[in-house]
């Protein structure tokens, strides 16, 4: 009965890990810098978008924005990027959601617009998939541990019977 519980736990861990890891590994959108003063410029990059598949669309939403920014510019590190000038933006946090030309999602990220002369510009935001990767890795590790325990118990039972 306990071996069956371990097997079910292992299967569940593998299933959840399989669902979480690919989504986290494939979707990657960044904004650099992560904090900018009003009138500053941020670079939006969707690293997983293939420039040959068409334009990337960055949807920017926030306190006073709901606009799309189209990109056909290949990013230096791969993918597509666009520059966004923040003149006229209200102070606050904005969310950028990227969609590749083939219709696939490239994830989302946030950036903050501050008053001129306030906070220094940050180093760049990420899409926050680190948590998904960690969760998927933990689930995969738990599944491997459960499978190892199950195999050892079966070997011990077989040795005892023999």
Tab-separated table of C-alpha atoms in Angstrom:
chain	number	residue	atom	x	y	z
A	1	UNK	CA	0.000	0.000	0.000
A	2	UNK	CA	2.818	2.429	0.863
A	3	UNK	CA	4.647	1.629	-2.379
A	4	UNK	CA	1.519	2.563	-4.302
A	5	UNK	CA	1.372	5.922	-2.462
A	6	UNK	CA	5.005	6.618	-3.343
A	7	UNK	CA	4.373	5.681	-6.972
A	8	UNK	CA	1.338	7.982	-7.177
A	9	UNK	CA	3.369	10.828	-5.597
A	10	UNK	CA	6.199	10.256	-8.060
A	11	UNK	CA	3.816	10.245	-11.011
A	12	UNK	CA	2.172	13.447	-9.792
A	13	UNK	CA	5.560	15.133	-9.342
A	14	UNK	CA	6.689	14.138	-12.834
A	15	UNK	CA	3.401	15.328	-14.323
A	16	UNK	CA	3.499	18.728	-12.630
A	17	UNK	CA	7.193	19.162	-13.402
A	18	UNK	CA	6.522	18.368	-17.047
A	19	UNK	CA	3.836	21.040	-17.170
A	20	UNK	CA	5.802	23.760	-15.367
A	21	UNK	CA	9.305	23.408	-16.788
A	22	UNK	CA	8.630	23.841	-20.538
A	23	UNK	CA	6.437	26.899	-20.048
A	24	UNK	CA	9.020	28.539	-17.831
A	25	UNK	CA	11.943	27.596	-20.025
A	26	UNK	CA	10.346	28.791	-23.258
A	27	UNK	CA	8.768	32.104	-22.249
A	28	UNK	CA	11.244	34.921	-21.707
A	29	UNK	CA	10.486	38.620	-21.936
A	30	UNK	CA	12.699	41.287	-20.376
A	31	UNK	CA	12.559	45.042	-19.844
A	32	UNK	CA	15.748	47.032	-19.370
A	33	UNK	CA	16.002	49.027	-17.201
A	34	UNK	CA	13.354	47.767	-14.775
A	35	UNK	CA	12.917	51.301	-13.350
A	36	UNK	CA	12.972	54.463	-15.432
A	37	UNK	CA	12.039	58.111	-14.867
A	38	UNK	CA	9.200	59.720	-16.787
A	39	UNK	CA	10.528	60.467	-20.265
A	40	UNK	CA	13.080	57.650	-20.107
A	41	UNK	CA	13.429	54.814	-22.574
A	42	UNK	CA	13.069	51.102	-21.840
A	43	UNK	CA	14.046	48.261	-24.145
A	44	UNK	CA	11.467	45.485	-24.429
A	45	UNK	CA	12.906	42.123	-25.535
A	46	UNK	CA	11.193	38.810	-26.299
A	47	UNK	CA	14.162	36.449	-26.523
A	48	UNK	CA	12.176	33.398	-27.607
A	49	UNK	CA	10.499	35.036	-30.612
A	50	UNK	CA	11.895	33.977	-33.976
A	51	UNK	CA	12.350	37.032	-36.221
A	52	UNK	CA	11.533	34.833	-39.251
A	53	UNK	CA	8.086	34.013	-37.812
A	54	UNK	CA	6.905	37.630	-37.957
A	55	UNK	CA	6.716	40.658	-35.694
A	56	UNK	CA	6.535	40.507	-31.918
A	57	UNK	CA	3.737	42.458	-30.266
A	58	UNK	CA	4.412	43.918	-26.812
A	59	UNK	CA	1.221	44.894	-25.003
A	60	UNK	CA	1.905	47.574	-22.385
A	61	UNK	CA	-0.742	48.076	-19.700
A	62	UNK	CA	-0.654	50.178	-16.559
A	63	UNK	CA	-2.084	53.217	-14.773
A	64	UNK	CA	-2.693	55.207	-17.966
A	65	UNK	CA	-1.672	52.851	-20.794
A	66	UNK	CA	-3.104	50.070	-22.863
A	67	UNK	CA	-1.103	50.090	-26.041
A	68	UNK	CA	0.664	47.707	-28.383
A	69	UNK	CA	4.246	48.131	-29.526
A	70	UNK	CA	5.225	46.196	-32.656
A	71	UNK	CA	8.781	45.001	-33.127
A	72	UNK	CA	10.612	43.850	-36.235
A	73	UNK	CA	14.059	44.574	-34.774
A	74	UNK	CA	16.244	41.541	-34.098
A	75	UNK	CA	17.729	41.661	-30.594
A	76	UNK	CA	21.486	41.235	-30.164
A	77	UNK	CA	21.055	38.184	-27.903
A	78	UNK	CA	18.303	36.646	-30.040
A	79	UNK	CA	14.605	37.288	-30.367
A	80	UNK	CA	12.966	40.641	-31.064
A	81	UNK	CA	13.163	43.952	-29.232
A	82	UNK	CA	11.615	47.411	-29.264
A	83	UNK	CA	12.299	50.709	-27.517
A	84	UNK	CA	9.527	52.389	-25.554
A	85	UNK	CA	9.731	56.107	-24.705
A	86	UNK	CA	7.919	56.815	-21.409
A	87	UNK	CA	7.064	60.493	-21.942
A	88	UNK	CA	3.472	61.046	-20.861
A	89	UNK	CA	3.378	57.909	-18.701
A	90	UNK	CA	1.823	58.184	-15.239
A	91	UNK	CA	4.003	57.130	-12.311
A	92	UNK	CA	3.509	53.472	-11.420
A	93	UNK	CA	4.079	49.904	-12.494
A	94	UNK	CA	3.391	48.725	-16.025
A	95	UNK	CA	3.043	45.170	-17.334
A	96	UNK	CA	4.454	44.113	-20.683
A	97	UNK	CA	3.065	40.946	-22.280
A	98	UNK	CA	4.766	39.705	-25.453
A	99	UNK	CA	3.295	37.616	-28.257
A	100	UNK	CA	5.506	36.227	-31.028
A	101	UNK	CA	4.631	36.404	-34.717
A	102	UNK	CA	3.636	32.729	-34.709
A	103	UNK	CA	1.045	33.454	-31.984
A	104	UNK	CA	2.994	31.914	-29.107
A	105	UNK	CA	3.363	33.740	-25.814
A	106	UNK	CA	6.798	35.043	-24.852
A	107	UNK	CA	5.784	35.757	-21.247
A	108	UNK	CA	5.323	38.965	-19.324
A	109	UNK	CA	7.324	41.323	-17.151
A	110	UNK	CA	6.840	44.593	-15.283
A	111	UNK	CA	8.700	47.883	-15.130
A	112	UNK	CA	8.224	50.983	-13.000
A	113	UNK	CA	8.043	54.640	-14.053
A	114	UNK	CA	9.355	57.000	-11.352
A	115	UNK	CA	9.516	60.810	-11.036
A	116	UNK	CA	12.408	62.514	-12.791
A	117	UNK	CA	15.401	62.567	-10.437
A	118	UNK	CA	13.947	59.871	-8.149
A	119	UNK	CA	15.224	56.307	-8.171
A	120	UNK	CA	18.203	55.398	-10.349
A	121	UNK	CA	17.500	53.159	-13.311
A	122	UNK	CA	17.523	49.450	-12.486
A	123	UNK	CA	19.512	46.753	-14.230
A	124	UNK	CA	16.603	45.157	-16.040
A	125	UNK	CA	13.545	43.146	-15.231
A	126	UNK	CA	12.836	39.531	-15.936
A	127	UNK	CA	9.633	37.614	-16.438
A	128	UNK	CA	9.778	35.892	-13.047
A	129	UNK	CA	9.966	32.335	-14.340
A	130	UNK	CA	12.685	31.514	-11.823
A	131	UNK	CA	9.990	30.484	-9.356
A	132	UNK	CA	8.382	28.199	-11.944
A	133	UNK	CA	11.741	26.632	-12.739
A	134	UNK	CA	12.444	26.060	-9.048
A	135	UNK	CA	8.999	24.526	-8.486
A	136	UNK	CA	9.342	22.278	-11.523
A	137	UNK	CA	12.829	21.219	-10.447
A	138	UNK	CA	11.625	20.466	-6.909
A	139	UNK	CA	8.758	18.381	-8.261
A	140	UNK	CA	11.070	16.475	-10.609
A	141	UNK	CA	13.487	15.864	-7.710
A	142	UNK	CA	10.669	14.604	-5.492
A	143	UNK	CA	9.542	12.276	-8.266
A	144	UNK	CA	13.068	10.887	-8.673
A	145	UNK	CA	13.398	10.385	-4.915
A	146	UNK	CA	10.025	8.635	-4.761
A	147	UNK	CA	10.971	6.331	-7.626
A	148	UNK	CA	14.297	5.489	-5.943
A	149	UNK	CA	12.571	4.634	-2.646
A	150	UNK	CA	10.032	2.474	-4.479
A	151	UNK	CA	12.730	0.524	-6.358
A	152	UNK	CA	14.717	-0.079	-3.159
A	153	UNK	CA	11.664	-1.352	-1.301
A	154	UNK	CA	10.797	-3.744	-4.120
A	155	UNK	CA	14.379	-5.073	-4.164
A	156	UNK	CA	14.318	-5.619	-0.409
A	157	UNK	CA	10.982	-7.425	-0.633
A	158	UNK	CA	12.274	-9.631	-3.459
A	159	UNK	CA	15.462	-10.439	-1.477
A	160	UNK	CA	13.420	-11.320	1.615
A	161	UNK	CA	11.165	-13.679	-0.363
A	162	UNK	CA	14.174	-15.372	-2.028
